[in-house]
Coordinates of C-alpha atoms and ligand atoms in Angstrom, one line a residue:
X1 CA -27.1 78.5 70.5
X2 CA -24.5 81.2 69.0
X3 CA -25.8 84.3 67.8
X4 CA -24.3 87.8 67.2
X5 CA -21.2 87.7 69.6
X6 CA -23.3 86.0 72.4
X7 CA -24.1 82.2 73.3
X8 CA -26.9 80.7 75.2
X9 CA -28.1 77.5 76.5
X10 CA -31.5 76.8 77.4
X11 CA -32.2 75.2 81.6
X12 CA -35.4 73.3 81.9
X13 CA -36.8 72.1 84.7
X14 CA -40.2 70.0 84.6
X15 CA -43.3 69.6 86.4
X16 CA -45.3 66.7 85.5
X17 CA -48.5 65.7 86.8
X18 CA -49.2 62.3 86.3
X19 CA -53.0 60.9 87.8
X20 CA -52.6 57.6 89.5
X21 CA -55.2 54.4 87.9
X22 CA -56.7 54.0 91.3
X23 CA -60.2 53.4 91.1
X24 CA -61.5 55.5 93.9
X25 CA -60.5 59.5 94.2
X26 CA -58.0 60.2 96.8
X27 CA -59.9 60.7 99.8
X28 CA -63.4 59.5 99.2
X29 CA -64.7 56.4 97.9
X30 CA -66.1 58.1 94.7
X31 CA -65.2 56.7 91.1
X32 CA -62.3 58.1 89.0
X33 CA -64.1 57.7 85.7
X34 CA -63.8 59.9 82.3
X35 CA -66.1 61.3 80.7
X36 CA -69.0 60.3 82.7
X37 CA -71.5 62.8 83.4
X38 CA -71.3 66.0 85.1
X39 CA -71.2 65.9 88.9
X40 CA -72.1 62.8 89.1
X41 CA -69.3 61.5 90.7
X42 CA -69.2 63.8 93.9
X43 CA -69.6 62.9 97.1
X44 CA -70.2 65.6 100.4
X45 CA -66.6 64.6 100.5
X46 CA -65.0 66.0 97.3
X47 CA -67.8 68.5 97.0
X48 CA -66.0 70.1 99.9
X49 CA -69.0 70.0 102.4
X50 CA -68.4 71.5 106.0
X51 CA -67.4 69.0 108.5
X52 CA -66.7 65.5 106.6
X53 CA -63.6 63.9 106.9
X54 CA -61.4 62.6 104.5
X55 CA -60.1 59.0 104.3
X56 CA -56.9 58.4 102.4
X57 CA -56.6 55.8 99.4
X58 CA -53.8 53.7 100.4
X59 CA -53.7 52.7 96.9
X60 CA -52.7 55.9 95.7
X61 CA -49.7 56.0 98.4
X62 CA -48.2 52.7 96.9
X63 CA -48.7 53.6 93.6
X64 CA -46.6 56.8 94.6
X65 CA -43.8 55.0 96.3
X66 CA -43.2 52.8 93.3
X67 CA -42.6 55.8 91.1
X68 CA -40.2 56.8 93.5
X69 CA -38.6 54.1 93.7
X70 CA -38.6 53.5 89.9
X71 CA -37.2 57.3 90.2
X72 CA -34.6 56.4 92.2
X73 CA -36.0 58.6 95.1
X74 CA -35.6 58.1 98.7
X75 CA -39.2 57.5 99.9
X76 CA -39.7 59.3 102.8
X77 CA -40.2 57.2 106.2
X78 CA -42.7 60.1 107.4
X79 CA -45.1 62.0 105.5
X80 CA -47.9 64.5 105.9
X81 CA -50.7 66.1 104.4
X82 CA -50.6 70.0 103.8
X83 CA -53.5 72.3 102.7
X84 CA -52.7 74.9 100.0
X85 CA -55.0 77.7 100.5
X86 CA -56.4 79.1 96.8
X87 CA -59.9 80.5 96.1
X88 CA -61.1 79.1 92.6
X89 CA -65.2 78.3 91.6
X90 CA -63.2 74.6 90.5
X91 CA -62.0 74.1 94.5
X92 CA -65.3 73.8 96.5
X93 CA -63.0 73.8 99.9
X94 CA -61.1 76.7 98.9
X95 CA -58.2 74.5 99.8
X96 CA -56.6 71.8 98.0
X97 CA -54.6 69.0 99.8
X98 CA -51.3 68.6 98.8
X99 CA -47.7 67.9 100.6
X100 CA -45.5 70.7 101.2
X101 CA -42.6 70.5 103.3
X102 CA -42.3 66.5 103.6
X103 CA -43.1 64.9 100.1
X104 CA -43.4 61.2 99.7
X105 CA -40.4 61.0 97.4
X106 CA -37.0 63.0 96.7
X107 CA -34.0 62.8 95.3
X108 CA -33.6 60.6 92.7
X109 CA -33.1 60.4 88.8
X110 CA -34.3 59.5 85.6
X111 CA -31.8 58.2 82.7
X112 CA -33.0 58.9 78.9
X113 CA -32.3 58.2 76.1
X114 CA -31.5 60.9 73.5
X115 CA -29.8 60.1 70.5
X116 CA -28.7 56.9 71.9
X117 CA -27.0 58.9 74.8
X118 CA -28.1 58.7 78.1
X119 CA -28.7 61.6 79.8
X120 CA -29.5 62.0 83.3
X121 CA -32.1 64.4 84.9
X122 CA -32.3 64.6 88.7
X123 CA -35.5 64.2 90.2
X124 CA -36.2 66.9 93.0
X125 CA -39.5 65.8 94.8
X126 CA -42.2 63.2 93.8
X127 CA -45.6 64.5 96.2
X128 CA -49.3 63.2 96.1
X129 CA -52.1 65.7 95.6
X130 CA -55.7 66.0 94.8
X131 CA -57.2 67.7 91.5
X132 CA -59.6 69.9 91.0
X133 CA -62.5 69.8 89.7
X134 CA -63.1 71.1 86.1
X135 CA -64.3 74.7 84.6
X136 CA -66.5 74.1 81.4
X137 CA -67.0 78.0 79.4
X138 CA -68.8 76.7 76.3
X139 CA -71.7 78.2 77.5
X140 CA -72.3 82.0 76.8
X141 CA -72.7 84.5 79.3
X142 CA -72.0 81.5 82.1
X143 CA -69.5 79.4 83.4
X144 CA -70.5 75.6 84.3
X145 CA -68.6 73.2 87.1
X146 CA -67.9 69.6 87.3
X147 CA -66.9 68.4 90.2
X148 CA -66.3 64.6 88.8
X149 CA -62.6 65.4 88.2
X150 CA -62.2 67.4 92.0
X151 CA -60.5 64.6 94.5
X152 CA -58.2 62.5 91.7
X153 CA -55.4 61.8 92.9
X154 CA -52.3 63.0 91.4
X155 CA -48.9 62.6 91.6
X156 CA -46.3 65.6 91.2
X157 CA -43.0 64.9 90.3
X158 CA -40.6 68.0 90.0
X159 CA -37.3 67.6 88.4
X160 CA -34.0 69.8 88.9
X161 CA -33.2 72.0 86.0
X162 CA -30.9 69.1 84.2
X163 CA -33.0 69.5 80.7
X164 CA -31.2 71.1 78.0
X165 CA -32.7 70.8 75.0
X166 CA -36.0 70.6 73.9
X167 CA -35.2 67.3 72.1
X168 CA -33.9 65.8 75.8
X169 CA -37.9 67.7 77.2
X170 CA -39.5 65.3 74.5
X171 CA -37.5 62.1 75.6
X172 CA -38.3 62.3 79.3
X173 CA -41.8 63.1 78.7
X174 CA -42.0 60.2 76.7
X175 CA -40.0 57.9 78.8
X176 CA -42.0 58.9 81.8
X177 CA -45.3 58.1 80.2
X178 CA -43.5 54.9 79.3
X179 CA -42.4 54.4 82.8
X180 CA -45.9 55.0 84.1
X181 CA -47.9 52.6 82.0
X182 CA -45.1 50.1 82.7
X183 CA -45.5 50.2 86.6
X184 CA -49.5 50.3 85.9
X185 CA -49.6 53.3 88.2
X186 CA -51.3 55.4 85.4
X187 CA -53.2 55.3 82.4
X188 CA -50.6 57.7 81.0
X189 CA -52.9 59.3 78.7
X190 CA -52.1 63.0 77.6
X191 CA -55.7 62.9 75.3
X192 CA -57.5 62.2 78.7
X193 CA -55.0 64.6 80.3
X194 CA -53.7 62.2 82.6
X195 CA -49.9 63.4 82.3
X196 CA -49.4 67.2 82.1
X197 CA -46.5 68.7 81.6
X198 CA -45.5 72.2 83.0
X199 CA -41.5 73.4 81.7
X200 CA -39.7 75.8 83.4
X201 CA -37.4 77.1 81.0
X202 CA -34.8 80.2 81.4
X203 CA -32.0 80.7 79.6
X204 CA -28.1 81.1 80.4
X205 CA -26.6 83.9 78.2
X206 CA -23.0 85.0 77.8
X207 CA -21.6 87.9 76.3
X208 CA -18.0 89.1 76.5
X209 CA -16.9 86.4 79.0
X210 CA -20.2 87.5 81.2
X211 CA -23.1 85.2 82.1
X212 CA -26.7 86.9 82.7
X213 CA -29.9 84.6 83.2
X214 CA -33.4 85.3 82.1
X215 CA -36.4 85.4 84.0
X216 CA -38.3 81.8 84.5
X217 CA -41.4 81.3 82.2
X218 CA -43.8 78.5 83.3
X219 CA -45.7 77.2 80.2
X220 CA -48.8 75.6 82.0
X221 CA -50.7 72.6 81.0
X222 CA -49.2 70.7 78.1
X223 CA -51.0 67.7 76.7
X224 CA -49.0 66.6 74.1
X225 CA -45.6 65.5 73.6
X226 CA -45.0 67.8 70.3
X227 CA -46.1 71.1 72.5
X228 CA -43.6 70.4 75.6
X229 CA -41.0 70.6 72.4
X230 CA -42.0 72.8 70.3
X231 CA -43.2 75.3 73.6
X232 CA -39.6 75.2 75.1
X233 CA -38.1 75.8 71.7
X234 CA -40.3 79.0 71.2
X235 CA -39.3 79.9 74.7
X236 CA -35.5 79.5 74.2
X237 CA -35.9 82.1 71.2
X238 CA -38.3 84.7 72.8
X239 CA -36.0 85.2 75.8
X240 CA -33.2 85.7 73.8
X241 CA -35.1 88.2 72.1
X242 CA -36.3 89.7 74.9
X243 CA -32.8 89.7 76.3
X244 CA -31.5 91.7 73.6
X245 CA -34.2 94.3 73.1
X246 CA -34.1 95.3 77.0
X247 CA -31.3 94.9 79.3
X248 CA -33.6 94.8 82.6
X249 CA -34.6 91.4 81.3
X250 CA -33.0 89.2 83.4
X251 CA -33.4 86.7 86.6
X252 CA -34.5 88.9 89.4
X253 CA -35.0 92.5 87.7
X254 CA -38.0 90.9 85.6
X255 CA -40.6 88.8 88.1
X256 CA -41.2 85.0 86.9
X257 CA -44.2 84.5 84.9
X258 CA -46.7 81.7 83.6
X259 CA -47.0 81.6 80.2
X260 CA -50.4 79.3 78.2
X261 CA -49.3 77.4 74.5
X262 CA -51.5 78.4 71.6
X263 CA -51.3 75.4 69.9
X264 CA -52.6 76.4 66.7
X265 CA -49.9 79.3 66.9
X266 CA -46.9 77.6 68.1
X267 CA -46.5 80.2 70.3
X268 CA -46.6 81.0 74.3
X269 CA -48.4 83.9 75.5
X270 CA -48.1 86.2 79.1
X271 CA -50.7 84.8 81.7
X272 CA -50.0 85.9 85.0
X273 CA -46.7 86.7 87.4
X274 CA -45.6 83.6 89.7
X275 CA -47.2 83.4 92.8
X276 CA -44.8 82.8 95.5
X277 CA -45.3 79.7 97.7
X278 CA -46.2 81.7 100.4
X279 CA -49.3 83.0 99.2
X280 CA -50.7 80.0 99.3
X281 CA -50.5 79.7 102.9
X282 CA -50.2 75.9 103.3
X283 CA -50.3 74.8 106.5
X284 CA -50.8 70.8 107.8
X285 CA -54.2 69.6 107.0
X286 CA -55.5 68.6 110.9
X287 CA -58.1 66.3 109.6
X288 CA -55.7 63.7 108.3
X289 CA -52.7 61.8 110.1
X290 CA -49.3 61.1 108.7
X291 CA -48.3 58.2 107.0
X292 CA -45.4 56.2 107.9
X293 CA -43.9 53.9 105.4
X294 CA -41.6 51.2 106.8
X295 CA -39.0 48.8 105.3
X296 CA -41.7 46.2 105.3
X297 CA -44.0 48.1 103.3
X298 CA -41.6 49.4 101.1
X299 CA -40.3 45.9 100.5
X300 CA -43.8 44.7 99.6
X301 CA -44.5 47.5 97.2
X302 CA -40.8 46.9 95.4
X303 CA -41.8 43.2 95.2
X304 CA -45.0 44.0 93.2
X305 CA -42.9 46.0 90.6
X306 CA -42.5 44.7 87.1
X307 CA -39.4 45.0 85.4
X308 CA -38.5 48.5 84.3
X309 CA -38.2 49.3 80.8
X310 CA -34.3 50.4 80.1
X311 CA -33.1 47.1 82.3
X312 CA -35.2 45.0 79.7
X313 CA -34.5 46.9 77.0
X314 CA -30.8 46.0 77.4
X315 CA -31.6 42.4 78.9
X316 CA -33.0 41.9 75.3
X317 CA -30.4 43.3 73.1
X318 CA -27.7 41.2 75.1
X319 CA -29.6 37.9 76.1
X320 CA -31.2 38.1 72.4
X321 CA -29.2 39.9 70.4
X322 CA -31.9 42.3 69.3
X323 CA -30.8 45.6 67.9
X324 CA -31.2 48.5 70.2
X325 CA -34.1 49.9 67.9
X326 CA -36.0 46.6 67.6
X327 CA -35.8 46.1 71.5
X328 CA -36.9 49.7 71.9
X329 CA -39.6 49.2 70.0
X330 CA -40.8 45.7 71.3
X331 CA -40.3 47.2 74.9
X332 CA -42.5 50.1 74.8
X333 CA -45.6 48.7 75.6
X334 CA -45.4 46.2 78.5
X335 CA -47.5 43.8 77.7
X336 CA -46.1 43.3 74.5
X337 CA -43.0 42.8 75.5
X338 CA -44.7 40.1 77.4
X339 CA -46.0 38.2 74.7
X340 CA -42.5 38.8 72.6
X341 CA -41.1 36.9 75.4
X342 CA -43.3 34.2 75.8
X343 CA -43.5 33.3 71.6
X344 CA -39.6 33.3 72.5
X345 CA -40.1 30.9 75.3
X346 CA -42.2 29.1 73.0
X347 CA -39.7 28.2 70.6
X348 CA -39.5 31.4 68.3
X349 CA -36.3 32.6 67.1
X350 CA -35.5 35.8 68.8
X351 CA -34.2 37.5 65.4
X352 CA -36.7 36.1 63.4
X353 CA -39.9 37.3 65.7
X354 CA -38.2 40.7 66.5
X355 CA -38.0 41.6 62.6
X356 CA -42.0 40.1 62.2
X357 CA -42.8 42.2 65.6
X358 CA -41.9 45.5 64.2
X359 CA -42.5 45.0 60.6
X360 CA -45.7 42.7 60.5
X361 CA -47.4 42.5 63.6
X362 CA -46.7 46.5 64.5
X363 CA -48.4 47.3 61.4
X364 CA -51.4 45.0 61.8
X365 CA -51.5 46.3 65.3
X366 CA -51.3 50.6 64.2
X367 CA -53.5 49.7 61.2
X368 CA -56.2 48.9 64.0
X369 CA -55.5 51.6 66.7
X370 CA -54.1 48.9 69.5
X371 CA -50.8 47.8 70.6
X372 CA -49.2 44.1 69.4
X373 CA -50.7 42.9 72.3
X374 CA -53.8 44.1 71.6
X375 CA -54.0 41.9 68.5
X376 CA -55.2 39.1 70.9
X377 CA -52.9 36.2 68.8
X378 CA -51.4 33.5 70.9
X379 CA -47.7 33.9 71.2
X380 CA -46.9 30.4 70.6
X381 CA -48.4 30.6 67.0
X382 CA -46.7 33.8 66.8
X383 CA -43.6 31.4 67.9
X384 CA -44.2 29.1 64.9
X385 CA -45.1 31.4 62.5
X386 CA -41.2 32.7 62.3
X387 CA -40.1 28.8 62.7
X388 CA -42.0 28.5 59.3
X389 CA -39.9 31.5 58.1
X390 CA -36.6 30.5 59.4
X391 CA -37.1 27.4 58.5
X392 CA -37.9 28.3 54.6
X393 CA -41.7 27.2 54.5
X394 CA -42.8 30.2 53.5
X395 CA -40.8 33.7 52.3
X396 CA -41.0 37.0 54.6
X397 CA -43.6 38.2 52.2
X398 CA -46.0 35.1 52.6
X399 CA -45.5 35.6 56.5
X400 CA -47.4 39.2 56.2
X401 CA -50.0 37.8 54.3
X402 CA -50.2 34.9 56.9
X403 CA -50.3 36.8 60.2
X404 CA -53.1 38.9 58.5
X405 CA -54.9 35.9 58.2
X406 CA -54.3 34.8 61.5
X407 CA -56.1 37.3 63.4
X408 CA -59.6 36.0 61.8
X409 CA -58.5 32.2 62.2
X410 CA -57.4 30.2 64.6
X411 CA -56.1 27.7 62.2
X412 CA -52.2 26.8 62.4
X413 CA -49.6 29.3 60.6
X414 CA -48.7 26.2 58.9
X415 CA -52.1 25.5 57.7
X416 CA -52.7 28.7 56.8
X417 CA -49.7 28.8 54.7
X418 CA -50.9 25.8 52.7
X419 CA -54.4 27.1 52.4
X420 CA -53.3 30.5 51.0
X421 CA -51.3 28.9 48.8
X422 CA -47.9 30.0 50.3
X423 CA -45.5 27.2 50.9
X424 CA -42.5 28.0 49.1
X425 CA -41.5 25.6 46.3
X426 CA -38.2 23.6 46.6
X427 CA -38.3 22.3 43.6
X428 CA -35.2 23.3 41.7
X429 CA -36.6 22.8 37.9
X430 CA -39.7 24.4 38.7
X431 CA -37.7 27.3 39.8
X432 CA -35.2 27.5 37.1
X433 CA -38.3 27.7 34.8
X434 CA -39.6 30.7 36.7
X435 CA -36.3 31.9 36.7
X436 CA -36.0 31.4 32.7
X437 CA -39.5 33.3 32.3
X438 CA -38.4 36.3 34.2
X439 CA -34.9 36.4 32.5
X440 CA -36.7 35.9 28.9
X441 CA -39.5 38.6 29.7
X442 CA -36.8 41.1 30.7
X443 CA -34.3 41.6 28.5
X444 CA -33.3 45.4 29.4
X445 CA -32.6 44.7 33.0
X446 CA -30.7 41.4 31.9
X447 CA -28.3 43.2 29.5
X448 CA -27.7 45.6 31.7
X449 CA -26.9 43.2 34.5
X450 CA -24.3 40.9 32.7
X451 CA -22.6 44.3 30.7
X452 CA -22.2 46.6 33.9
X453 CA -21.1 45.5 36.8
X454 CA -22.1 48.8 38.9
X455 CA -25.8 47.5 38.0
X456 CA -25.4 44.2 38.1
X457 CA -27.1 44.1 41.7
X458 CA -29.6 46.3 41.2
X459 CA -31.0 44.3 38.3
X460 CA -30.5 41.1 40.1
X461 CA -32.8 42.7 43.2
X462 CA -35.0 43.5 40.3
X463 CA -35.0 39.5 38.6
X464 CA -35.5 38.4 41.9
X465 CA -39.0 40.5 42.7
X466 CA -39.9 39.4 39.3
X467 CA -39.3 35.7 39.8
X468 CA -41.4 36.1 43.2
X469 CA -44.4 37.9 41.2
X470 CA -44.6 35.2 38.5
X471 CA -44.4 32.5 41.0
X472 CA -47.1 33.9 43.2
X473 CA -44.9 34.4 46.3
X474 CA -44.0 30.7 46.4
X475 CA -40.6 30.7 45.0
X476 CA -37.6 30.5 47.7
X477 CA -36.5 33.8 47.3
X478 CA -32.8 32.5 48.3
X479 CA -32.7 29.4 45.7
X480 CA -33.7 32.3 43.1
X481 CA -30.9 34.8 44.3
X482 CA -28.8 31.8 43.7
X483 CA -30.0 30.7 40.3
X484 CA -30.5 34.5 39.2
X485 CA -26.4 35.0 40.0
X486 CA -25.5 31.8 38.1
X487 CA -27.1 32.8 35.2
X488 CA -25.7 36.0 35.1
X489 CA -22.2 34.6 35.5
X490 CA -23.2 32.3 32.5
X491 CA -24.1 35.4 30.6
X492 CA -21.2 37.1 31.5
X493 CA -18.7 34.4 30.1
X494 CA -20.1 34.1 27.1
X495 CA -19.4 37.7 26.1
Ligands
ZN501 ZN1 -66.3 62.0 96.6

């Protein structure tokens, strides 16, 4: 940004807190279920009873290490389990259990994509933590607990400043939820709040050749892609403002702060000054050993991985020749990706399928609230749906219709097509007649077409649609482009 004589540039760093699928809470054997009723998912364990013990969810560990390792972290051969002292009516023990000094994962990365540019953003320190349980204030004059949420495990992952941009923010949130739900390590739902998003943003200011730095704002809790943008936007701006209205406000003159998002504001308010890790007093948690991950178990949990989603993403555009936006697409749900591949395997053309996956099936899929995949059709009669439309069966048009169709019947494409009526006509007279009526009922857009050239096309794009409509979708629509431009060129000679 460039403003009055001074620049700036906005540093972001990220906490994200993602909460692993396991079906058990981290350190009892209680069920990590939404929405069920209050506190009835608590155990002496998680209700933080004197003198239980905890029993760690192994579960939960591997699902951390393959994050990590899809991170690009170094997984750490020794780990322990620290307790972070706070005193909150949501944290029975008074303590939660996290990992301190000796987190499960650091030092890796995470390549987005922005703007078809890849931008890399280096990943600090992945850690595994319980949650708390949940405040509920819709009650006047009293404030209800539920414990149901307090022992779910969580992972942490803490990136290095490296995002610049509230655009880059929104790409590696959303590539981290795609990551996520890819590995089958999390739900990844931000409605169900099971990725949170906490920015750090300051910015870098320079004025006459000299830099200053702004104090860190943390903007807690975000749940929603659009707020971890538009939040660290709103931040970038106020702490230039700030800046300029008072010249103590920079990095170590002004304390860090947390700062909540009013949604229905778009803006971030003052919460409370940064606690410094020291006030939490952690210290190691004596109830619960270390864990030690070998090569061999790190070998078995890199085994169970799928493949990622950028290495298939490319894999697709150059073993298939997708374009990068259709193999984006295709590849941001896993399991549809799956089922692209196998109507592939099954003998559908690749260019063919991709165009019907993100035009036809996509939409049949959002209209009903589910992924492709969740459209429960077979792949090999996706597969032979787009052999009927390479193969000229049926137009591009007829092939929406038909998939529609499909998701009631389990009939054939093929049969389908014939049923509805759909199988394109070869016949070259009964074409030209079609042709003839729509040249005959549209006289305007003929003239027009065989005087002037610069319209010429857009007319014949209007013929054609005409010719389709008359013929009920079952006209060829490339035997009609052909006829349409011979009859023009007659048209044209005889002037
Ligand atoms: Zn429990």
């Amino acid at each position: 940004m460039s403003d009055g004589g001074i620049t700036s540039r906005v540093l972001v760093g990220m906490e994200i807190h993602v909460q692993l699928a396991t079906r058990t809470k981290l350190f009892c054997s209680c069920a990590v279920e939404f929405a069920a009723v209050p506190n009835s998912r608590v155990c002496p364990v998680c209700a933080g009873m004197p003198g239980v013990l905890p029993v760690l969810n192994r579960q939960a560990v591997e699902f951390s290490i393959a994050v990590g390792l899809a991170l690009n972290c170094r997984i750490a051969p020794f780990t322990k389990w620290d307790r972070k002292s706070y005193y909150y009516p949501d944290l029975p023990k008074n303590y939660q259990i996290s990992q301190y000094d000796l987190p499960l994962a650091a030092d890796g990365y995470f390549d987005v994509n922005v703007d078809g540019e890849t931008q890399r953003v280096r990943i600090r320190r992945a850690h595994l933590e319980e949650d708390a349980g949940k405040n509920i204030h819709d009650t006047p004059g009293c404030t209800l607990v539920d414990l149901n949420r307090a022992g779910t495990p969580l992972l942490e992952i803490v990136t290095e400043p490296d995002i610049h941009s509230a655009e880059q923010a929104y790409a590696f949130a959303t590539e981290l939820q795609r990551l996520v739900t890819y590995l089958g390590v999390s739900e990844g739902s931000m409605q169900k709040g099971q990725m949170r998003f906490e920015p750090n943003v300051n910015m870098i200011i320079t004025r006459d050749g000299e830099e200053y730095r702004t104090p860190i704002s943390e903007v807690k809790n975000l749940n929603s892609f659009r707020s971890v943008r538009d939040a660290i936007a709103y931040e970038a701006r106020r702490q230039v403002q700030e800046w300029q209205r008072d010249n103590g406000y920079v990095l170590g003159k002004r304390p860090n702060e947390n700062r909540g998002w009013l949604d229905d504001r778009g803006v971030t308010e003052f919460q409370r000054g940064k606690e410094a890790a020291h006030d939490y007093r952690y210290f190691p948690d004596p109830d619960l050993v270390p864990v030690e991950i070998d090569a061999a178990w790190l070998d078995r949990v890199r085994g169970q991985m799928p493949e990622l989603p950028r290495p298939r993403q490319a894999r697709l555009e150059k073993e298939l020749g997708l374009s990068p936006k259709d193999a984006e697409i295709i590849v941001t749900d896993r399991a549809t990706a799956d089922l692209f591949e196998a109507a592939v395997a099954a003998g559908g053309p690749p260019d063919v399928l991709a165009r019907q996956f993100v035009n036809v099936w996509s939409a049949l899929a959002n209209e009903r609230g589910v992924a492709v995949a969740g459209l429960q059709v077979d792949a090999a009669r996706m597969g032979r749906l787009a052999r009927l439309t390479t193969d000229g069966t049926v137009s591009a048009t007829a092939a929406k219709q038909i998939a529609e169709r499909m998701l009631e019947s389990p009939d054939e494409p093929a049969t389908l097509a014939e049923s509805l009526g759909l199988v394109q006509v070869q016949d070259a007279d009964q074409t030209a007649a079609w042709v003839a009526q729509a040249f005959a009922e549209n006289e305007r857009a003929v003239r027009d077409a065989a005087a002037n050239p610069k319209k010429a096309q857009k007319a014949a794009g209007f013929l054609r649609g005409q010719v389709m409509r008359i013929s009920g979708g079952k006209a060829d629509p490339r035997l009609v482009g052909k006829l349409i431009e011979e009859r023009l060129a007659e048209l044209r000679t005889e002037d």
